[in-house]
mmCIF file of C-alpha atoms in Angstrom:
data_model
loop_
_atom_site.group_PDB
_atom_site.id
_atom_site.type_symbol
_atom_site.label_atom_id
_atom_site.label_comp_id
_atom_site.label_asym_id
_atom_site.label_seq_id
_atom_site.Cartn_x
_atom_site.Cartn_y
_atom_site.Cartn_z
ATOM 1 C CA MET A 1 -20.925 -56.933 90.169
ATOM 2 C CA ALA A 2 -17.215 -56.368 89.964
ATOM 3 C CA ASN A 3 -16.563 -60.079 91.131
ATOM 4 C CA LYS A 4 -18.968 -61.523 88.998
ATOM 5 C CA THR A 5 -17.900 -64.955 87.209
ATOM 6 C CA TYR A 6 -19.068 -67.279 84.811
ATOM 7 C CA THR A 7 -19.104 -70.980 84.974
ATOM 8 C CA VAL A 8 -17.950 -73.259 82.398
ATOM 9 C CA MET A 9 -19.009 -76.835 82.657
ATOM 10 C CA VAL A 10 -17.150 -79.429 80.305
ATOM 11 C CA VAL A 11 -18.971 -82.867 80.067
ATOM 12 C CA SER A 12 -16.972 -85.785 78.653
ATOM 13 C CA ASP A 13 -18.542 -88.558 76.622
ATOM 14 C CA HIS A 14 -17.728 -90.815 78.866
ATOM 15 C CA ASN A 15 -18.482 -91.625 82.645
ATOM 16 C CA ALA A 16 -16.012 -89.158 83.898
ATOM 17 C CA PRO A 17 -16.908 -86.365 86.061
ATOM 18 C CA VAL A 18 -18.368 -83.093 84.844
ATOM 19 C CA LYS A 19 -15.690 -80.592 85.283
ATOM 20 C CA ARG A 20 -16.487 -76.983 85.988
ATOM 21 C CA TYR A 21 -14.039 -73.858 85.437
ATOM 22 C CA HIS A 22 -15.080 -70.413 86.571
ATOM 23 C CA ILE A 23 -14.111 -67.433 84.848
ATOM 24 C CA GLN A 24 -14.289 -63.983 86.159
ATOM 25 C CA LYS A 25 -15.725 -61.518 84.186
ATOM 26 C CA SER A 26 -13.067 -59.031 84.145
ATOM 27 C CA LEU A 27 -10.741 -61.589 82.521
ATOM 28 C CA ILE A 28 -13.237 -62.183 79.712
ATOM 29 C CA VAL A 29 -13.287 -58.395 79.118
ATOM 30 C CA GLN A 30 -9.663 -58.199 79.255
ATOM 31 C CA LEU A 31 -9.524 -61.103 76.930
ATOM 32 C CA ALA A 32 -12.053 -59.314 74.272
ATOM 33 C CA VAL A 33 -10.327 -56.220 74.826
ATOM 34 C CA GLY A 34 -6.748 -57.777 73.865
ATOM 35 C CA VAL A 35 -8.573 -59.544 70.668
ATOM 36 C CA ALA A 36 -9.914 -56.542 69.416
ATOM 37 C CA LEU A 37 -6.580 -54.634 70.005
ATOM 38 C CA VAL A 38 -4.672 -57.804 68.407
ATOM 39 C CA ALA A 39 -7.381 -57.289 65.349
ATOM 40 C CA SER A 40 -6.929 -53.847 65.006
ATOM 41 C CA VAL A 41 -3.159 -53.534 65.017
ATOM 42 C CA ALA A 42 -3.193 -56.438 62.250
ATOM 43 C CA THR A 43 -5.943 -54.496 60.091
ATOM 44 C CA GLY A 44 -3.421 -51.455 60.822
ATOM 45 C CA ALA A 45 -0.536 -53.426 59.791
ATOM 46 C CA THR A 46 -2.315 -54.886 56.691
ATOM 47 C CA VAL A 47 -3.590 -51.532 55.476
ATOM 48 C CA HIS A 48 0.207 -50.067 56.111
ATOM 49 C CA TYR A 49 1.596 -52.887 54.093
ATOM 50 C CA PHE A 50 -0.834 -52.249 51.313
ATOM 51 C CA GLN A 51 0.204 -48.529 51.288
ATOM 52 C CA VAL A 52 3.678 -49.272 51.534
ATOM 53 C CA ALA A 53 3.828 -51.692 48.473
ATOM 54 C CA LYS A 54 1.679 -49.334 46.564
ATOM 55 C CA ASP A 55 4.136 -46.189 47.318
ATOM 56 C CA ALA A 56 7.223 -48.817 46.316
ATOM 57 C CA ALA A 57 5.334 -49.590 42.916
ATOM 58 C CA GLU A 58 4.832 -45.982 42.340
ATOM 59 C CA ASN A 59 8.476 -45.206 43.251
ATOM 60 C CA ARG A 60 9.599 -47.729 40.935
ATOM 61 C CA ILE A 61 7.111 -46.072 38.183
ATOM 62 C CA LEU A 62 9.061 -42.767 38.998
ATOM 63 C CA ARG A 63 12.243 -44.064 39.293
ATOM 64 C CA ASP A 64 11.786 -45.503 35.708
ATOM 65 C CA GLU A 65 10.116 -42.181 34.529
ATOM 66 C CA ASN A 66 13.211 -40.295 36.093
ATOM 67 C CA LEU A 67 15.673 -42.425 34.285
ATOM 68 C CA THR A 68 13.759 -42.061 31.077
ATOM 69 C CA LEU A 69 13.672 -38.082 31.345
ATOM 70 C CA ARG A 70 17.443 -38.515 32.254
ATOM 71 C CA THR A 71 18.172 -40.142 29.112
ATOM 72 C CA GLN A 72 15.808 -37.953 26.803
ATOM 73 C CA LEU A 73 17.718 -34.722 28.731
ATOM 74 C CA LYS A 74 20.981 -36.359 27.633
ATOM 75 C CA SER A 75 19.859 -36.881 23.996
ATOM 76 C CA VAL A 76 18.614 -33.231 23.813
ATOM 77 C CA ARG A 77 22.180 -32.003 25.138
ATOM 78 C CA GLU A 78 23.559 -34.016 22.351
ATOM 79 C CA ARG A 79 21.582 -33.102 19.781
ATOM 80 C CA ILE A 80 22.120 -29.090 20.521
ATOM 81 C CA GLU A 81 25.853 -30.128 20.445
ATOM 82 C CA HIS A 82 25.480 -31.328 17.312
ATOM 83 C CA ILE A 83 23.216 -28.411 16.049
ATOM 84 C CA GLY A 84 25.749 -26.206 17.209
ATOM 85 C CA SER A 85 28.585 -27.642 15.861
ATOM 86 C CA THR A 86 26.851 -27.540 12.411
ATOM 87 C CA LEU A 87 25.889 -24.206 12.989
ATOM 88 C CA ASP A 88 29.432 -23.340 13.812
ATOM 89 C CA ARG A 89 30.663 -25.037 10.517
ATOM 90 C CA VAL A 90 28.052 -23.689 8.330
ATOM 91 C CA GLU A 91 29.067 -19.831 9.719
ATOM 92 C CA ARG A 92 33.067 -20.430 8.897
ATOM 93 C CA PHE A 93 31.883 -22.091 5.487
ATOM 94 C CA ASP A 94 29.429 -18.831 4.918
ATOM 95 C CA GLN A 95 32.578 -16.772 5.582
ATOM 96 C CA LYS A 96 34.598 -18.511 3.345
ATOM 97 C CA LEU A 97 32.155 -18.170 0.563
ATOM 98 C CA ARG A 98 31.694 -14.414 1.043
ATOM 99 C CA ALA A 99 35.561 -13.941 0.752
ATOM 100 C CA VAL A 100 35.705 -16.071 -2.306
ATOM 101 C CA THR A 101 32.885 -14.129 -4.184
ATOM 102 C CA MET A 102 34.190 -10.749 -2.520
ATOM 103 C CA LEU A 103 30.418 -10.250 -1.100
ATOM 104 C CA SER A 104 32.435 -8.468 1.905
ATOM 105 C CA ASP A 105 32.742 -5.310 -0.703
ATOM 106 C CA PRO A 106 30.252 -2.794 0.526
ATOM 107 C CA GLN A 107 29.827 -1.532 -3.152
ATOM 108 C CA ARG A 108 27.853 -4.563 -3.804
ATOM 109 C CA ASN A 109 25.346 -3.299 -1.143
ATOM 110 C CA LEU A 110 25.369 -6.829 0.249
ATOM 111 C CA ALA A 111 25.529 -7.800 4.354
ATOM 112 C CA MET A 112 28.644 -9.527 5.029
ATOM 113 C CA GLY A 113 28.027 -12.163 8.285
ATOM 114 C CA PRO A 114 30.103 -11.154 11.090
ATOM 115 C CA THR A 115 33.683 -11.669 10.997
ATOM 116 C CA GLU A 116 34.643 -9.472 14.269
ATOM 117 C CA PRO A 117 32.959 -8.851 17.309
ATOM 118 C CA GLU A 118 31.206 -5.496 17.627
ATOM 119 C CA PRO A 119 32.422 -3.089 20.541
ATOM 120 C CA GLY A 120 31.635 -4.699 23.845
ATOM 121 C CA THR A 121 30.552 -8.098 22.750
ATOM 122 C CA THR A 122 32.125 -11.234 22.000
ATOM 123 C CA SER A 123 32.687 -13.287 18.925
ATOM 124 C CA PRO A 124 29.940 -15.676 17.618
ATOM 125 C CA THR A 125 31.877 -17.896 15.597
ATOM 126 C CA THR A 126 33.764 -19.988 18.423
ATOM 127 C CA ASP A 127 33.595 -23.687 18.112
ATOM 128 C CA THR A 128 32.002 -23.624 21.685
ATOM 129 C CA GLN A 129 29.322 -21.006 21.472
ATOM 130 C CA PHE A 130 26.879 -23.644 21.458
ATOM 131 C CA THR A 131 28.574 -26.673 22.751
ATOM 132 C CA GLN A 132 29.519 -25.592 26.240
ATOM 133 C CA LEU A 133 26.745 -27.905 27.928
ATOM 134 C CA THR A 134 27.108 -29.652 31.121
ATOM 135 C CA THR A 135 25.164 -32.537 32.933
ATOM 136 C CA ASN A 136 23.607 -30.380 35.589
ATOM 137 C CA ASP A 137 22.097 -28.121 32.586
ATOM 138 C CA LYS A 138 18.298 -27.602 33.620
ATOM 139 C CA PRO A 139 15.464 -27.551 31.320
ATOM 140 C CA GLU A 140 15.165 -23.704 31.342
ATOM 141 C CA ALA A 141 18.569 -23.531 30.386
ATOM 142 C CA LEU A 142 18.301 -26.046 27.850
ATOM 143 C CA MET A 143 15.451 -24.002 26.314
ATOM 144 C CA GLY A 144 17.387 -21.022 26.338
ATOM 145 C CA ARG A 145 20.059 -22.164 24.267
ATOM 146 C CA LEU A 146 17.445 -23.741 22.157
ATOM 147 C CA ASP A 147 16.242 -20.038 21.448
ATOM 148 C CA LYS A 148 19.950 -18.824 20.891
ATOM 149 C CA LEU A 149 20.202 -21.963 18.343
ATOM 150 C CA SER A 150 16.922 -20.899 16.710
ATOM 151 C CA ALA A 151 18.012 -17.228 16.324
ATOM 152 C CA GLU A 152 21.213 -18.167 14.900
ATOM 153 C CA ALA A 153 19.583 -20.912 12.553
ATOM 154 C CA THR A 154 17.481 -17.623 11.233
ATOM 155 C CA ARG A 155 20.350 -15.376 10.857
ATOM 156 C CA GLN A 156 22.386 -18.281 9.097
ATOM 157 C CA GLU A 157 19.285 -18.944 6.738
ATOM 158 C CA GLN A 158 19.171 -15.305 5.805
ATOM 159 C CA SER A 159 22.672 -15.192 5.089
ATOM 160 C CA LEU A 160 22.682 -18.112 2.743
ATOM 161 C CA GLN A 161 19.581 -16.822 1.040
ATOM 162 C CA GLU A 162 21.772 -13.886 0.053
ATOM 163 C CA LEU A 163 24.294 -16.241 -1.220
ATOM 164 C CA GLN A 164 22.034 -18.319 -2.956
ATOM 165 C CA ALA A 165 20.612 -15.228 -4.748
ATOM 166 C CA TYR A 166 24.275 -13.748 -5.464
ATOM 167 C CA PHE A 167 25.099 -17.146 -6.914
ATOM 168 C CA GLN A 168 21.845 -17.353 -9.004
ATOM 169 C CA ASP A 169 22.760 -13.891 -10.294
ATOM 170 C CA GLN A 170 26.260 -14.783 -11.241
ATOM 171 C CA ARG A 171 24.652 -17.817 -13.089
ATOM 172 C CA SER A 172 22.356 -15.382 -14.985
ATOM 173 C CA LEU A 173 25.047 -13.281 -15.717
ATOM 174 C CA LEU A 174 27.319 -15.756 -17.294
ATOM 175 C CA ALA A 175 24.257 -17.303 -19.000
ATOM 176 C CA SER A 176 24.062 -13.733 -20.463
ATOM 177 C CA THR A 177 27.688 -13.343 -21.669
ATOM 178 C CA PRO A 178 27.993 -13.886 -25.361
ATOM 179 C CA SER A 179 30.800 -16.125 -25.088
ATOM 180 C CA ILE A 180 30.490 -17.998 -28.403
ATOM 181 C CA TRP A 181 31.359 -16.953 -31.932
ATOM 182 C CA PRO A 182 28.080 -16.078 -33.656
ATOM 183 C CA ALA A 183 28.874 -17.378 -36.935
ATOM 184 C CA ARG A 184 31.949 -19.529 -38.546
ATOM 185 C CA GLY A 185 34.264 -17.675 -40.915
ATOM 186 C CA TRP A 186 37.054 -15.572 -40.497
ATOM 187 C CA VAL A 187 37.502 -12.193 -39.336
ATOM 188 C CA THR A 188 38.401 -9.128 -42.159
ATOM 189 C CA SER A 189 37.983 -6.251 -39.942
ATOM 190 C CA ASP A 190 38.541 -6.236 -36.537
ATOM 191 C CA PHE A 191 37.044 -3.852 -33.501
ATOM 192 C CA GLY A 192 39.004 -0.543 -33.667
ATOM 193 C CA GLN A 193 40.106 2.097 -36.233
ATOM 194 C CA ARG A 194 39.924 1.188 -39.487
ATOM 195 C CA LEU A 195 39.781 2.648 -43.260
ATOM 196 C CA ASP A 196 36.270 2.817 -44.591
ATOM 197 C CA PRO A 197 35.877 0.443 -47.720
ATOM 198 C CA TYR A 198 33.923 3.336 -49.317
ATOM 199 C CA THR A 199 35.374 6.474 -48.504
ATOM 200 C CA ALA A 200 38.768 5.555 -47.301
ATOM 201 C CA ASP A 201 38.612 7.971 -44.521
ATOM 202 C CA ARG A 202 39.938 6.473 -41.059
ATOM 203 C CA ILE A 203 36.773 6.016 -38.829
ATOM 204 C CA MET A 204 36.086 3.517 -35.751
ATOM 205 C CA HIS A 205 34.816 0.152 -36.680
ATOM 206 C CA GLN A 206 32.496 -0.876 -33.644
ATOM 207 C CA GLY A 207 32.453 -4.590 -34.115
ATOM 208 C CA LEU A 208 33.826 -7.586 -35.986
ATOM 209 C CA ASP A 209 33.174 -8.319 -39.543
ATOM 210 C CA ILE A 210 33.123 -12.042 -40.175
ATOM 211 C CA ALA A 211 33.272 -13.144 -43.783
ATOM 212 C CA ALA A 212 31.324 -16.347 -44.327
ATOM 213 C CA PRO A 213 29.277 -17.981 -47.524
ATOM 214 C CA HIS A 214 25.944 -16.250 -48.404
ATOM 215 C CA GLY A 215 23.043 -18.084 -45.938
ATOM 216 C CA LYS A 216 25.664 -19.379 -43.289
ATOM 217 C CA GLU A 217 23.869 -19.974 -40.156
ATOM 218 C CA VAL A 218 24.000 -17.065 -37.497
ATOM 219 C CA PHE A 219 23.621 -18.156 -33.685
ATOM 220 C CA SER A 220 23.091 -16.310 -30.499
ATOM 221 C CA PRO A 221 26.135 -16.128 -28.495
ATOM 222 C CA SER A 222 24.072 -16.173 -24.856
ATOM 223 C CA ASP A 223 20.592 -15.921 -23.561
ATOM 224 C CA GLY A 224 18.701 -12.707 -24.355
ATOM 225 C CA THR A 225 15.486 -11.265 -25.730
ATOM 226 C CA VAL A 226 15.300 -9.992 -29.283
ATOM 227 C CA VAL A 227 14.862 -6.221 -29.111
ATOM 228 C CA PHE A 228 14.711 -5.287 -32.815
ATOM 229 C CA ALA A 229 14.482 -7.280 -36.113
ATOM 230 C CA GLY A 230 14.434 -5.515 -39.298
ATOM 231 C CA LEU A 231 16.045 -3.154 -41.822
ATOM 232 C CA GLU A 232 18.470 -0.358 -40.218
ATOM 233 C CA GLY A 233 20.063 1.839 -42.787
ATOM 234 C CA GLY A 234 23.458 0.748 -43.921
ATOM 235 C CA TYR A 235 23.211 -2.217 -41.576
ATOM 236 C CA GLY A 236 20.957 -3.605 -43.941
ATOM 237 C CA ASN A 237 18.570 -6.523 -42.548
ATOM 238 C CA VAL A 238 19.534 -6.212 -38.540
ATOM 239 C CA ILE A 239 18.926 -7.983 -35.173
ATOM 240 C CA VAL A 240 19.539 -6.710 -31.664
ATOM 241 C CA ILE A 241 19.309 -8.701 -28.657
ATOM 242 C CA ASP A 242 19.167 -7.670 -25.178
ATOM 243 C CA HIS A 243 20.903 -10.152 -22.708
ATOM 244 C CA GLY A 244 20.493 -7.890 -19.652
ATOM 245 C CA TYR A 245 23.184 -6.420 -17.630
ATOM 246 C CA GLY A 246 23.258 -3.512 -19.885
ATOM 247 C CA ILE A 247 24.534 -6.062 -22.357
ATOM 248 C CA LYS A 248 23.370 -5.714 -26.105
ATOM 249 C CA THR A 249 24.518 -7.594 -29.110
ATOM 250 C CA ARG A 250 23.821 -6.359 -33.005
ATOM 251 C CA TYR A 251 24.035 -8.615 -36.160
ATOM 252 C CA GLY A 252 24.089 -6.730 -39.532
ATOM 253 C CA HIS A 253 24.117 -7.228 -43.240
ATOM 254 C CA LEU A 254 21.514 -10.549 -42.769
ATOM 255 C CA SER A 255 20.245 -12.328 -45.745
ATOM 256 C CA LYS A 256 17.383 -13.788 -43.431
ATOM 257 C CA ILE A 257 16.022 -12.956 -40.053
ATOM 258 C CA LEU A 258 14.567 -16.115 -38.549
ATOM 259 C CA VAL A 259 13.522 -14.360 -34.812
ATOM 260 C CA LYS A 260 10.932 -11.545 -34.115
ATOM 261 C CA ALA A 261 10.907 -8.721 -31.446
ATOM 262 C CA GLY A 262 10.117 -10.274 -28.109
ATOM 263 C CA ASP A 263 11.411 -13.767 -28.631
ATOM 264 C CA ARG A 264 13.364 -15.331 -25.980
ATOM 265 C CA VAL A 265 16.529 -16.989 -27.432
ATOM 266 C CA LYS A 266 19.101 -19.309 -25.676
ATOM 267 C CA ARG A 267 22.715 -19.437 -26.213
ATOM 268 C CA GLY A 268 23.428 -21.358 -29.720
ATOM 269 C CA ALA A 269 20.008 -20.838 -30.777
ATOM 270 C CA LEU A 270 19.474 -20.149 -34.802
ATOM 271 C CA ILE A 271 18.509 -16.485 -35.174
ATOM 272 C CA ALA A 272 19.342 -15.485 -38.886
ATOM 273 C CA ALA A 273 21.707 -16.145 -41.954
ATOM 274 C CA VAL A 274 24.679 -14.475 -43.269
ATOM 275 C CA GLY A 275 24.186 -11.883 -45.998
ATOM 276 C CA ASN A 276 24.995 -8.797 -47.963
ATOM 277 C CA THR A 277 22.376 -6.305 -47.277
ATOM 278 C CA GLY A 278 22.783 -2.757 -46.522
ATOM 279 C CA ARG A 279 26.335 -0.991 -47.438
ATOM 280 C CA SER A 280 28.163 -4.282 -47.603
ATOM 281 C CA THR A 281 31.371 -5.356 -49.921
ATOM 282 C CA GLY A 282 30.416 -9.151 -49.701
ATOM 283 C CA PRO A 283 28.528 -11.553 -47.671
ATOM 284 C CA HIS A 284 29.603 -11.086 -43.922
ATOM 285 C CA LEU A 285 28.115 -10.762 -40.436
ATOM 286 C CA HIS A 286 29.024 -7.693 -38.805
ATOM 287 C CA TYR A 287 28.993 -8.300 -35.029
ATOM 288 C CA GLU A 288 28.860 -5.779 -32.160
ATOM 289 C CA VAL A 289 28.735 -6.032 -28.216
ATOM 290 C CA ARG A 290 27.769 -3.067 -26.256
ATOM 291 C CA VAL A 291 27.626 -2.784 -22.648
ATOM 292 C CA ASN A 292 25.531 0.310 -21.306
ATOM 293 C CA GLY A 293 25.478 1.668 -24.974
ATOM 294 C CA ILE A 294 29.183 1.844 -25.321
ATOM 295 C CA PRO A 295 30.851 -0.758 -28.173
ATOM 296 C CA GLN A 296 33.023 -3.337 -26.875
ATOM 297 C CA ASN A 297 35.807 -5.588 -28.351
ATOM 298 C CA PRO A 298 33.654 -8.578 -28.829
ATOM 299 C CA ARG A 299 36.696 -10.846 -28.575
ATOM 300 C CA LYS A 300 37.150 -10.035 -25.090
ATOM 301 C CA PHE A 301 33.776 -11.986 -24.529
ATOM 302 C CA ILE A 302 34.319 -14.616 -26.439
ATOM 303 C CA LEU A 303 35.757 -17.846 -24.880
ATOM 304 C CA SER A 304 35.365 -20.345 -27.635
ATOM 305 C CA GLU A 305 38.117 -20.892 -30.267
#
């Protein structure tokens, strides 16, 4: 069986003799094994080729994604540096504003932004506090820096809100300061000691007497709320306006009252007319300014000529 052979006959189309070839079975088996082996290798090579091609495509995608991520990471670093620089500038500007507005005065009971480091700590207001970033920073490190930036931004927001409240308060204070003349005329009696026109005694005159024609307009010198409008003894017809911050103004001897208690008035609003009511020797406006109930010289509040 081991030497079994196969005969292959080749018959020509012409009258040539028939050719016979004897092929051993073992040779055929070896040939079949060789073909199978070659086919197997070819199949494996083909599969490997496609796998390598697939891996190469995936590697290209990963390289592209990696390049995109690096670009985005660089952008994040740049944005962190920009935000950090902006916060540094805001911090310095905040301190300048506080220095100008005297918000560091402890009597104002307002928190001052840190200008000096606390013991055992470093100053937070350095130009490189948030900008010392390197190309080797990992996402975890960047997240930590972002958390610090967020905390600093919150602190700055609170500080700026405090400054905003201060400036709003100052704006309200300026609007409440009686800074214009309530009536146009001439001052016949100033603030201070004077002789009483009725008794000739030397007494304290707690306001200004502004002589003007009967019926001359009287204006509110600042924003406020009318707290009294009516008769008051020797002052005759009187208006009292509360401007806030302990400031009140009084207008006496009026011929006509054009507002009532509870009315809100603005600076320059028409509130009354000059008269001669009460204890008066002629048409004029008696004008007083009181701060926390204490009479003040109205002239020191008036800014207009």
